[in-house]
Short mmCIF file of C-alpha atoms in Angstrom, two decimals:
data_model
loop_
_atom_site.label_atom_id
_atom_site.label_comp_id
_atom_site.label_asym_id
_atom_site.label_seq_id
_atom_site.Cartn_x
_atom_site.Cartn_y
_atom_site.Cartn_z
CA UNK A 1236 25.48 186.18 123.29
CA UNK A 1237 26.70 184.97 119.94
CA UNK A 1238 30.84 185.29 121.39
CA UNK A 1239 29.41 183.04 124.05
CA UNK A 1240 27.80 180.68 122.04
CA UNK A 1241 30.75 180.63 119.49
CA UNK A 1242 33.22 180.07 122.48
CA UNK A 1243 31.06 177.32 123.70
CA UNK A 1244 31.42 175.30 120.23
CA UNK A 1245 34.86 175.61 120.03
CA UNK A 1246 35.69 174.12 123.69
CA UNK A 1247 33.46 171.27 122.53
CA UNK A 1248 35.30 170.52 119.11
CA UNK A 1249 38.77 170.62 121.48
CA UNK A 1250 37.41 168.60 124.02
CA UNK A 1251 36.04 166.02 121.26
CA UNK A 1252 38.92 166.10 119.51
CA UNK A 1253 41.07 165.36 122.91
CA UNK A 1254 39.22 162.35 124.11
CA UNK A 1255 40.28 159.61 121.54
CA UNK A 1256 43.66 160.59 122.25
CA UNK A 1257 43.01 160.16 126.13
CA UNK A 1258 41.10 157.42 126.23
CA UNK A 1259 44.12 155.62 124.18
CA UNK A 1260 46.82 156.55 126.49
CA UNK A 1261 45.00 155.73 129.85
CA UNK A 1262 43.02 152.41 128.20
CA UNK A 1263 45.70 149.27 128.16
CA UNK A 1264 43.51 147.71 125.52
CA UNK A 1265 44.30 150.54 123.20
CA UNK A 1266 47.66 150.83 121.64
CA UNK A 1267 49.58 151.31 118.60
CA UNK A 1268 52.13 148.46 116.77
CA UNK A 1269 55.20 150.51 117.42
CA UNK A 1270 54.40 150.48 121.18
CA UNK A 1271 53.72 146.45 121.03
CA UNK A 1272 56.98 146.31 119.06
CA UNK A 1273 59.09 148.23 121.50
CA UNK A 1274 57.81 146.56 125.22
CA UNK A 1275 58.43 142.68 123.56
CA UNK A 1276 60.52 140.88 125.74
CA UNK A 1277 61.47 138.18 123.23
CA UNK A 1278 63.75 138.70 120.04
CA UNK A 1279 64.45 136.28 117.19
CA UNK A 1280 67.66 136.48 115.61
CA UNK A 1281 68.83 134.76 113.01
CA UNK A 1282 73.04 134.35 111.80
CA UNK A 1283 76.20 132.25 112.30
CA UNK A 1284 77.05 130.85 115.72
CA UNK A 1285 80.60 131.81 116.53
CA UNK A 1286 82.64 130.04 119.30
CA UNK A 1287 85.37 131.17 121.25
CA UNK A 1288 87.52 129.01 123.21
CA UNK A 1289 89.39 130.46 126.06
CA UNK A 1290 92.36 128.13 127.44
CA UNK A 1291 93.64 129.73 131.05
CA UNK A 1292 97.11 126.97 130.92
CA UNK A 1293 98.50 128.68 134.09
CA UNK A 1294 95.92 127.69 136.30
CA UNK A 1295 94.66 124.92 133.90
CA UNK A 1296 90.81 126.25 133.34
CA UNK A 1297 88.77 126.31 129.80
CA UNK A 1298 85.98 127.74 129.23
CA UNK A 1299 83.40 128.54 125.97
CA UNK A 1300 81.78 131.39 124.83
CA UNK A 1301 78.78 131.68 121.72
CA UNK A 1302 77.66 134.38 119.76
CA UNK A 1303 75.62 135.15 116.56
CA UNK A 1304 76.32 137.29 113.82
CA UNK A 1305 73.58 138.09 112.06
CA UNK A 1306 73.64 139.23 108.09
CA UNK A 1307 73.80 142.86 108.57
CA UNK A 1308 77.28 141.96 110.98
CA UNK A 1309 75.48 142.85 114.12
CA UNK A 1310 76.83 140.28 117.28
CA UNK A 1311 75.42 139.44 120.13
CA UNK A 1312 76.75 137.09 123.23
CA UNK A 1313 74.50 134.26 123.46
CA UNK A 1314 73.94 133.86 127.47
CA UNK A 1315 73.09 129.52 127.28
CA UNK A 1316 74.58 126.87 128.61
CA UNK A 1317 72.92 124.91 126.18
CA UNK A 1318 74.52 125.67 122.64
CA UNK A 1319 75.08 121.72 121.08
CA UNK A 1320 75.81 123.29 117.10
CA UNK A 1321 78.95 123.52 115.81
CA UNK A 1322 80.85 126.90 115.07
CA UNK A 1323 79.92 128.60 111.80
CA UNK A 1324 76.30 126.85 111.78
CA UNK A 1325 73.35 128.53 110.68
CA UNK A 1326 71.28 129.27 113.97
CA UNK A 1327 67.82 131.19 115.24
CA UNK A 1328 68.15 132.43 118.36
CA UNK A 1329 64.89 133.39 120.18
CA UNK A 1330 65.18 135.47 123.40
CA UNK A 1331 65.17 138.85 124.93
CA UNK A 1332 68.40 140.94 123.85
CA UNK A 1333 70.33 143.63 125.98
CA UNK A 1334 73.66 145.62 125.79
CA UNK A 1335 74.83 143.42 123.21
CA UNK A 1336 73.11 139.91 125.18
CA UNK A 1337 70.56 137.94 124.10
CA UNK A 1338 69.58 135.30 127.00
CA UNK A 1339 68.40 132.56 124.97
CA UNK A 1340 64.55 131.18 125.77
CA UNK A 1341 65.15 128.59 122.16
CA UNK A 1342 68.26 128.15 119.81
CA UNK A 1343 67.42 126.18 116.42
CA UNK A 1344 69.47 125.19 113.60
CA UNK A 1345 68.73 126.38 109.96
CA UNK A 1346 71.47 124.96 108.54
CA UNK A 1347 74.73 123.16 109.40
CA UNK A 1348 77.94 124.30 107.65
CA UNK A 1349 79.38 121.23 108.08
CA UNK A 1350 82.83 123.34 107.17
CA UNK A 1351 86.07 121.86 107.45
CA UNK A 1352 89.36 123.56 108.57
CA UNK A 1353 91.65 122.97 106.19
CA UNK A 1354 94.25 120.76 107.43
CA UNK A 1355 96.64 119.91 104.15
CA UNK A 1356 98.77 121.95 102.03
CA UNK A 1357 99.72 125.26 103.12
CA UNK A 1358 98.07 127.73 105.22
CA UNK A 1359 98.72 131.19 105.52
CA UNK A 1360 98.98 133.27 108.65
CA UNK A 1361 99.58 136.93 109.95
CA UNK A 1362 100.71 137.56 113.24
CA UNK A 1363 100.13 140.91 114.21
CA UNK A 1364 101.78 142.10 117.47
CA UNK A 1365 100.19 144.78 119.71
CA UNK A 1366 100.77 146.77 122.71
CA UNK A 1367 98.81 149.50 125.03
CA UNK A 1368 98.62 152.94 124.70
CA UNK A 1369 99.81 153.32 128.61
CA UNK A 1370 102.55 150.55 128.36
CA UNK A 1371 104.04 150.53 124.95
CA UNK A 1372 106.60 148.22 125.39
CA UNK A 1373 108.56 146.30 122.73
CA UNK A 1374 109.83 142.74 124.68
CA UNK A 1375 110.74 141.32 120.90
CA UNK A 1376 111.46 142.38 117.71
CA UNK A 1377 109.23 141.01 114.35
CA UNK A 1378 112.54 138.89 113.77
CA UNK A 1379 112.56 137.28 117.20
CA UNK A 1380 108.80 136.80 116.78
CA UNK A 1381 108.91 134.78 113.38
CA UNK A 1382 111.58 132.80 114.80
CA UNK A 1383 109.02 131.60 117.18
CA UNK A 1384 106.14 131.13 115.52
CA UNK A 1385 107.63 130.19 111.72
CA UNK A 1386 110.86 129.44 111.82
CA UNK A 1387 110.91 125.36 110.80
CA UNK A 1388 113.65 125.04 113.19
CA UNK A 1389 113.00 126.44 116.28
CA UNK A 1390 111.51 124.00 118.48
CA UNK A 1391 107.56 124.19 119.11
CA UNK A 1392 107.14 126.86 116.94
CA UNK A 1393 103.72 126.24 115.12
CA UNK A 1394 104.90 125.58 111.68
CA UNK A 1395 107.96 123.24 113.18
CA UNK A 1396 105.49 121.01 115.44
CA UNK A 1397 102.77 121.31 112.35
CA UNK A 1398 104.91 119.76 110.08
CA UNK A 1399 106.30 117.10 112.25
CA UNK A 1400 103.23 115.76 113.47
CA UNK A 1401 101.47 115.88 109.89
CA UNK A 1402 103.87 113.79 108.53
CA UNK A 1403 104.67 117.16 106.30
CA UNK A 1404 100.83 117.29 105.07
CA UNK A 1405 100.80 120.83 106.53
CA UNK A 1406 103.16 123.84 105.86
CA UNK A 1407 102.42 127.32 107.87
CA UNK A 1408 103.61 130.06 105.75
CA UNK A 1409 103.54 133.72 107.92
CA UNK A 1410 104.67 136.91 108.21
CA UNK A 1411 104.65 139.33 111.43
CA UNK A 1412 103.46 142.77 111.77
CA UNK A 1413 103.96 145.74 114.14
CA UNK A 1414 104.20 146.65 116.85
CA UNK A 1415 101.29 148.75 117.00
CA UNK A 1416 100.30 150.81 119.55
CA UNK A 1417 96.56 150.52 119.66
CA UNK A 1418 93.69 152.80 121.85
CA UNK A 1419 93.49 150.52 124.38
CA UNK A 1420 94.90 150.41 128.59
CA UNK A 1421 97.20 147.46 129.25
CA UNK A 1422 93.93 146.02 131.17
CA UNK A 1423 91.45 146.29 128.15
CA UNK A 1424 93.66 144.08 125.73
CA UNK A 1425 91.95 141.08 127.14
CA UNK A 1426 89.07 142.00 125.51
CA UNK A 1427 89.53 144.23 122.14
CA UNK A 1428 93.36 143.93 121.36
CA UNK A 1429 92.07 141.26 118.17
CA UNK A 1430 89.19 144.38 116.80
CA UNK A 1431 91.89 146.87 117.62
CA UNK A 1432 94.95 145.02 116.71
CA UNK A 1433 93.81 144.31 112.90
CA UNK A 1434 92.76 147.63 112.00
CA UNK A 1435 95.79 148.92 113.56
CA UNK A 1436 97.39 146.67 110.70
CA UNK A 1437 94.55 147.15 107.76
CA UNK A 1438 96.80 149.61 105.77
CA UNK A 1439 100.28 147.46 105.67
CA UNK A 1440 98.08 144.06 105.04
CA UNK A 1441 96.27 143.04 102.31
CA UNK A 1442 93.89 140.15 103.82
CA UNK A 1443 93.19 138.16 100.98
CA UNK A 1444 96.65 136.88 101.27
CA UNK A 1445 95.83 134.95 104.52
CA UNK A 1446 93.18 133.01 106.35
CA UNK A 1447 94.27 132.83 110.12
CA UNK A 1448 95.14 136.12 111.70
CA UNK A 1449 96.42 135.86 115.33
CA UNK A 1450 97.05 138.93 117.43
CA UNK A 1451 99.76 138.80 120.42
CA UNK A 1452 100.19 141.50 123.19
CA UNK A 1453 102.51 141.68 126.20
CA UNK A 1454 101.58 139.79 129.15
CA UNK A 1455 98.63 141.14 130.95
CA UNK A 1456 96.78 139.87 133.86
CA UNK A 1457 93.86 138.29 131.29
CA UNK A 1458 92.86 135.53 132.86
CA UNK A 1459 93.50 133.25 129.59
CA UNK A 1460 96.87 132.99 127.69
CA UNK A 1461 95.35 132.05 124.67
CA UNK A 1462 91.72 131.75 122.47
CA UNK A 1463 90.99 130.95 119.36
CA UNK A 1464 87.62 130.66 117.00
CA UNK A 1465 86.93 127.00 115.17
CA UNK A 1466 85.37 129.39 112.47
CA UNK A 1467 86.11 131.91 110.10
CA UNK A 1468 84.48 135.63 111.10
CA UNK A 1469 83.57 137.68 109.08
CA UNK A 1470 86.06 140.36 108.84
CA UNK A 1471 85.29 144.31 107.46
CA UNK A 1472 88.82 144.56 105.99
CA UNK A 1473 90.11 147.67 103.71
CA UNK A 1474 89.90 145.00 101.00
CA UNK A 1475 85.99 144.63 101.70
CA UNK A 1476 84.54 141.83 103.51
CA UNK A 1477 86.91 138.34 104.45
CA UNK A 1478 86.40 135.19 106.49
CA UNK A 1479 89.37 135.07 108.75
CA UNK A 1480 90.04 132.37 111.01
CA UNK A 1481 91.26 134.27 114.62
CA UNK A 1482 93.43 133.80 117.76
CA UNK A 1483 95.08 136.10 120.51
CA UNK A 1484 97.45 135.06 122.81
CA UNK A 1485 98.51 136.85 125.83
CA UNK A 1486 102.25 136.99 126.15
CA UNK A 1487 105.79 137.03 123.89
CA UNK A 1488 106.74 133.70 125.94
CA UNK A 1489 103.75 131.85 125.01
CA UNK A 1490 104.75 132.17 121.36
CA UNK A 1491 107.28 129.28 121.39
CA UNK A 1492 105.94 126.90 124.30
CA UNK A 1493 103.37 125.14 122.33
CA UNK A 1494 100.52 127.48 123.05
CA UNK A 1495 99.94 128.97 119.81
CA UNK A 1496 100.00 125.43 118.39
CA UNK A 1497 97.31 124.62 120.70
CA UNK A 1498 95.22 127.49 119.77
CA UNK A 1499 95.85 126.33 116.13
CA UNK A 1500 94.08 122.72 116.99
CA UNK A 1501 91.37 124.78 118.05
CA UNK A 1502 91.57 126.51 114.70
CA UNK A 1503 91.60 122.77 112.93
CA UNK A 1504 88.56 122.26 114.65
CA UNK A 1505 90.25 120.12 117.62
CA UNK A 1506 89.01 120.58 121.08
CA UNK A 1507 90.99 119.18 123.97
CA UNK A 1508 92.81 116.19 125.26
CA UNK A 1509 91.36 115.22 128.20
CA UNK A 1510 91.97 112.47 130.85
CA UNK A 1511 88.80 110.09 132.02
CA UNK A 1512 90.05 109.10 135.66
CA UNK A 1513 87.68 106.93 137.63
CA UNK A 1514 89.02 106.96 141.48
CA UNK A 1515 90.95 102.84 141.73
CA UNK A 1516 89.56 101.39 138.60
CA UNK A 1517 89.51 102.36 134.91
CA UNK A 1518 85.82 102.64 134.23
CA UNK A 1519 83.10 103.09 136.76
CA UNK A 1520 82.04 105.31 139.06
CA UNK A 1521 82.29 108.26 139.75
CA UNK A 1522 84.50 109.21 137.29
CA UNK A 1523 85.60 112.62 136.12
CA UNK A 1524 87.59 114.11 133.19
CA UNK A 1525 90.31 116.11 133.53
CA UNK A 1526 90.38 119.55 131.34
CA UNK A 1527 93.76 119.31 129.77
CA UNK A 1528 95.07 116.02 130.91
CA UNK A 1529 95.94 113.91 128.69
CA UNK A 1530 99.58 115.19 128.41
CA UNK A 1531 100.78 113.47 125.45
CA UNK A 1532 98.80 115.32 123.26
CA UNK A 1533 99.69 119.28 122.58
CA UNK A 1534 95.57 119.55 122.62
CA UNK A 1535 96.15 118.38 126.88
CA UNK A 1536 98.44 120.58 129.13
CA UNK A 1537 99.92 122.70 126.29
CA UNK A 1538 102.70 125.75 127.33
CA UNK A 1539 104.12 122.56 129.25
CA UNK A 1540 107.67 120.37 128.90
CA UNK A 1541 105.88 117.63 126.96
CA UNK A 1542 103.87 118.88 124.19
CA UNK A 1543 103.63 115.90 122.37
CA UNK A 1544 102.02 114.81 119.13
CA UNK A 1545 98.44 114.78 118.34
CA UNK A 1546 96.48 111.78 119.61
CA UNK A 1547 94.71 109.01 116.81
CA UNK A 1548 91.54 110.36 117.13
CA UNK A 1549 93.02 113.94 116.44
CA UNK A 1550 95.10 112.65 113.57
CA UNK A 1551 92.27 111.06 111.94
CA UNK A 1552 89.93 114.51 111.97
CA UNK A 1553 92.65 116.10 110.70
CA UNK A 1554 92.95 113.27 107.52
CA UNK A 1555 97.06 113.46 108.30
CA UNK A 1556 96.86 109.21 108.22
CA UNK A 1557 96.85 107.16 105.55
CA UNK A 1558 94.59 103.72 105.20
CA UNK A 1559 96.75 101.55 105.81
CA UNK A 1560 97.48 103.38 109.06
CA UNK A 1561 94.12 102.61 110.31
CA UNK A 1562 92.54 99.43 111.54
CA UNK A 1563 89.08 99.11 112.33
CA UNK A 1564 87.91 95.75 114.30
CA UNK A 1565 85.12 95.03 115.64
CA UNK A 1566 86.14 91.29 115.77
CA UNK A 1567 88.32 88.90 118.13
CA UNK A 1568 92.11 89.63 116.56
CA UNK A 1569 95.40 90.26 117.37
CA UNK A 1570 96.76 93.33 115.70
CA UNK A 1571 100.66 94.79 116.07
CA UNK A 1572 100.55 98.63 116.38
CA UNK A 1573 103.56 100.50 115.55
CA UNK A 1574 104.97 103.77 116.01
CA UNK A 1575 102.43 106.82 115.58
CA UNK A 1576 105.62 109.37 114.90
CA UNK A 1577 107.45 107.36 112.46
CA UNK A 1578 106.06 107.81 108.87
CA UNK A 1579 105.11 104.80 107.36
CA UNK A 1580 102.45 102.28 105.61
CA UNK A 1581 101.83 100.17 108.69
CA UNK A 1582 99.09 100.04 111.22
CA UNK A 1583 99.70 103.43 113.62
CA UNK A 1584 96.16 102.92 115.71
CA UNK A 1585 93.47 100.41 115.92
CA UNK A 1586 89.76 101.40 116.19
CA UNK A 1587 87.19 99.51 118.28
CA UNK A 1588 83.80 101.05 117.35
CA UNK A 1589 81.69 100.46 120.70
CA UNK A 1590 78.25 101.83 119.45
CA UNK A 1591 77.56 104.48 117.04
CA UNK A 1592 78.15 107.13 119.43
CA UNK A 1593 81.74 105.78 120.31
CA UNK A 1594 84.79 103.57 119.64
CA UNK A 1595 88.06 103.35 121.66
CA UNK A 1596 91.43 104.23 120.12
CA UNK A 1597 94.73 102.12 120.51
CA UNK A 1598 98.17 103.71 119.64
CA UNK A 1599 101.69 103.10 120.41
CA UNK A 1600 104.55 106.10 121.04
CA UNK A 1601 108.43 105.47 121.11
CA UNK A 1602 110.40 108.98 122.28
CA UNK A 1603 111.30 110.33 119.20
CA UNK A 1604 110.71 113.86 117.54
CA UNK A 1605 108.32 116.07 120.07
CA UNK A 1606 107.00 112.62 121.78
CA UNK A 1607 111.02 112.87 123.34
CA UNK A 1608 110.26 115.38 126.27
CA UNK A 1609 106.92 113.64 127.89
CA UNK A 1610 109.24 110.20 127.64
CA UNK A 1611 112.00 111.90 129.59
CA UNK A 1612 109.70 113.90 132.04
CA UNK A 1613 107.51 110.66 133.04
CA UNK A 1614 111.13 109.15 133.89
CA UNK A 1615 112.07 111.63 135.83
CA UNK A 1616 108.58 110.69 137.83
CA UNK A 1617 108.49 107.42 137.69
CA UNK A 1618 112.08 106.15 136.92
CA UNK A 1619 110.58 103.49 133.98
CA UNK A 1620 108.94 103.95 130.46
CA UNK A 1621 105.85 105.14 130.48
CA UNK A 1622 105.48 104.71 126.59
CA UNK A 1623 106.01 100.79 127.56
CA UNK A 1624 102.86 99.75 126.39
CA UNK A 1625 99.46 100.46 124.13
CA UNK A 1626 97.13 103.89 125.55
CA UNK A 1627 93.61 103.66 124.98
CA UNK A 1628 91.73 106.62 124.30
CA UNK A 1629 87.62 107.06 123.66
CA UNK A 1630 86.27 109.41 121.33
CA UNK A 1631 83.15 110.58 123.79
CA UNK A 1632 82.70 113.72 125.38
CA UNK A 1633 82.17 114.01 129.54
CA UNK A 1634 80.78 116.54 130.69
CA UNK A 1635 81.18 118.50 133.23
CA UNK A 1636 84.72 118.57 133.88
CA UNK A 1637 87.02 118.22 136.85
CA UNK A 1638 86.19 121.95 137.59
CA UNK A 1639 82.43 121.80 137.34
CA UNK A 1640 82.45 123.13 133.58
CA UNK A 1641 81.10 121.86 130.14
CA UNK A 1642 84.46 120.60 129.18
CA UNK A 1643 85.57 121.44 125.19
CA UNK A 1644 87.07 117.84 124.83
CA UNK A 1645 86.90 115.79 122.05
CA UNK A 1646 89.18 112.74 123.56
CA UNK A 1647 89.30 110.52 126.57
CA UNK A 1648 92.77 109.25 127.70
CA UNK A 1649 91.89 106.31 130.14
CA UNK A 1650 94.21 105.52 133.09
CA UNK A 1651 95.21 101.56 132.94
CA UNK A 1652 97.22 102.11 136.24
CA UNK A 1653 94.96 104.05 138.23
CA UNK A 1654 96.25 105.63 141.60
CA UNK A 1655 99.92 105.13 140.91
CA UNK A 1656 101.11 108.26 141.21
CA UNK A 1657 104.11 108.74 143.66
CA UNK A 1658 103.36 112.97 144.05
CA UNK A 1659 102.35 114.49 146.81
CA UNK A 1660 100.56 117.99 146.35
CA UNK A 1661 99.23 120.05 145.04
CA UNK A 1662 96.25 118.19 144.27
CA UNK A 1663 95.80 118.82 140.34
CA UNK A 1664 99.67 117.82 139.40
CA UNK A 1665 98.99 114.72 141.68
CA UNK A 1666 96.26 114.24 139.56
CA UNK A 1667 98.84 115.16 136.11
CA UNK A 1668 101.93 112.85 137.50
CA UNK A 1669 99.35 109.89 138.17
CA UNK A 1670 97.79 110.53 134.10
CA UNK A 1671 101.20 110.00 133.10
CA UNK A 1672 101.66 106.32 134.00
CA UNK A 1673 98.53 105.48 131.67
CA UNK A 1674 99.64 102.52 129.31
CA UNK A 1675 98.30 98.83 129.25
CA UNK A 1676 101.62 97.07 129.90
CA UNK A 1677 103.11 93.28 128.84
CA UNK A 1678 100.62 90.93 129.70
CA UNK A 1679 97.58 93.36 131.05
CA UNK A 1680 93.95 93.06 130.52
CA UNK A 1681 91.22 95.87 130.06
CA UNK A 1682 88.18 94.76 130.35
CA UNK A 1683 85.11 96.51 129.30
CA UNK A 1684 82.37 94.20 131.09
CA UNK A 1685 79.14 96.38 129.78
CA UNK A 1686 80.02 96.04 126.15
CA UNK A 1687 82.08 92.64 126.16
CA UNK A 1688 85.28 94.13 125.08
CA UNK A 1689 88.33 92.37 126.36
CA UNK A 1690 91.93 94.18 125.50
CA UNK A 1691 95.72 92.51 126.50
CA UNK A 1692 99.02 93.22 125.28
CA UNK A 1693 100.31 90.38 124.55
CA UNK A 1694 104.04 91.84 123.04
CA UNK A 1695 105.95 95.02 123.45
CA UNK A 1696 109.26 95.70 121.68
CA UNK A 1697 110.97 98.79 120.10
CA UNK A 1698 109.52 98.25 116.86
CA UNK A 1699 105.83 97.48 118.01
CA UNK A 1700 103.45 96.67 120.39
CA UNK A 1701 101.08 93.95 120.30
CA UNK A 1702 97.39 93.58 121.48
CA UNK A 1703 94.54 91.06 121.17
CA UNK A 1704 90.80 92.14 121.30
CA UNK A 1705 88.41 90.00 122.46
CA UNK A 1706 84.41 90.05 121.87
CA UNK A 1707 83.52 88.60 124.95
#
């Protein structure tokens, strides 16, 4: 009797001592913080916004890619459309995060880094040259590389084009390493030949001697030839932690065509040359800009027989012109323009401010220096000069582009001669031949009826070209 009784009191205490634990588990009221923690759907991340920019020049695409790094050096793909802060800002990213994701619900700025490329002096870059472990090819040697990226003599190498169009403000100073033969298929260099590429290199380079790395591969079927960051990274170097400015570009003969000079606008914190065309007139409707097509800038159609100089509004990010290179009006005047390749104390561009969020740009090229191929090429199209007169650019950013994306433009080449283009297809070098044929000739008007801005040239010559603005 007392076993029985004893037994009794024990299946009690176990059953007593069970419930609490059951009635938690089955009751959705009753839980515990590190449940609540794991089942949120929403994340908040805090860390600098990184930007890559990937240019596709064969088939003459762009597109943009964000992430965060947060302090610990965690980074995670930010899937928005909607990212309007500026590479190496301070951001909060709220949303729920997975495989490396987060899909953004908010995005909030803590602080801008308002964090300027440096443009002057000298900068200092590695080129690091990689290949796959199941194609470990060789196409050039370091030599034959440096020649195309350093050499000051070798046409559109970067430092050669660099120093031209700065006037000699900026000097690239680099040295080439490899070839290394990193862990990596042919078809996975798209995506982690840069990761793979400099650790390859950490024990032959000491990073503190540079601040641009760019990593080159064979050509692969990526479907970009070139990216680039507007940013330092953060870099986890043998030497400890370094900000590194970075680009890739996918293939040896993209090395020398004006690609890697392109990638290094990007780098100066240049986005691309675009072309606003507008069906038969110059402004209206509908209107669309064209990714890369303002050719006479090496931020357009780069890899391309005229990569020309940068454009006014480029120069003046960039601080490569002087005052007395720049005229701001916002007045009736006539104003001669000369030159923008020829180094000198005179007017190079005029600036119309429109409103606060734009002005247009007025500059005059002759064919001389790297300005010399897009002045042959548009008379091979059109048989006449097509520098023969002032272009007109706008500093305001249309988006989306001529292939339904946000477009990474920072300039707006506007067609005077709309529709003249004497190409047949296909449809997007119609569209390239007619941006060409773009100036405001001898005796033309553009008029901007909406904000009473009247523009002739009233004199072209060799030495200068002439225009009066007109508040109207």
């Amino acid at each position: 009797m007392k076993k029985r009784t004893l037994a009794l009191v024990i299946m009690t205490l176990l059953v007593v001592s069970i419930l609490p634990l059951s009635t938690a588990r089955d009751n959705p009221r009753i839980s515990n913080d590190k449940n609540i923690r794991s089942t949120r759907d929403t994340q908040k991340i805090q860390g600098t916004l990184q930007v890559d920019i990937y240019d596709d020049f064969d088939n003459h695409k762009s597109w943009t890619e964000y992430s965060i790094t947060d302090t610990a050096g965690n980074t995670y793909k930010i899937d928005s459309k909607n990212v309007n802060f500026e590479a190496g800002d301070t951001i909060s990213v709220e949303g729920s995060v997975s495989s490396g994701e987060i899909t953004a619900s908010k995005i909030s700025l803590i602080n801008s880094s308002n964090q300027r490329s440096i443009s002057t002096g000298q900068r200092n870059v590695a080129l690091i040259l990689v290949n796959s472990i199941d194609n470990p090819i060789q196409p050039i040697s370091t030599r034959e590389a440096w020649n195309k990226v350093f050499s000051p003599s070798t046409k559109y190498s970067l430092n050669s084009y660099m120093y031209e169009t700065s006037e000699g403000k900026l000097k690239i100073n680099g040295k080439v390493f490899g070839w290394y033969t990193v862990n990596l298929s042919e078809s996975d260099l798209c995506n982690g030949a840069w990761q793979k590429g400099y650790k390859a290199a950490d024990n032959d380079i000491d990073y503190r001697q540079f601040d641009t790395l760019i990593v080159a591969f064979p050509r692969t079927n990526c479907p970009w030839g070139g990216l680039a960051q507007p940013a330092p990274s953060r870099t986890n170097t043998s030497e400890g932690w370094i900000y590194l400015y970075r680009a890739s570009i996918n293939g040896m003969d993209m090395l020398d065509n004006g690609a890697v000079s392109h990638e290094f606008g990007h780098i100066l914190q240049l986005r691309h040359a675009n072309d606003l065309e507008c069906d038969t007139t110059t402004l209206g409707k509908p209107c669309s800009t064209i990714e890369y097509g303002d050719q006479f800038d090496i931020m357009g159609l780069a890899s391309s027989p005229y990569n020309g100089h940068f454009n006014s509004i480029n120069m003046e990010k960039l601080n490569w012109l002087n005052n007395d290179n720049i005229a701001v009006t916002s007045n009736s005047q006539s104003i001669k323009i000369y030159p923008i390749e020829i180094p000198s104390k005179k007017v190079k561009f005029v600036k119309v401010p429109i409103n606060s969020n734009y002005s247009y740009y007025l500059e005059f090229r002759r064919p001389i220096g790297y300005d010399i191929d897009g002045y042959n090429f548009g008379m091979n199209i059109y048989n006449k000069d097509i520098y023969d007169g002032v272009m007109i650019r706008m500093n305001k950013v249309i988006s989306p582009n001529s292939f339904g994306q946000n477009s990474a433009a920072n300039s707006q080449l506007l067609d005077m001669t709309p529709k003249s283009n004497p190409a047949s297809s296909p449809e997007y070098w119609v569209q390239l031949h007619d941006s060409l044929d773009v100036v405001l000739r001898e005796g033309n008007t553009f008029t901007d009826q909406v904000n009473g801005i009247q523009i002739t040239t009233i004199d072209v010559t060799e030495e200068y070209v002439e225009v009066s603005i007109t508040k109207i």
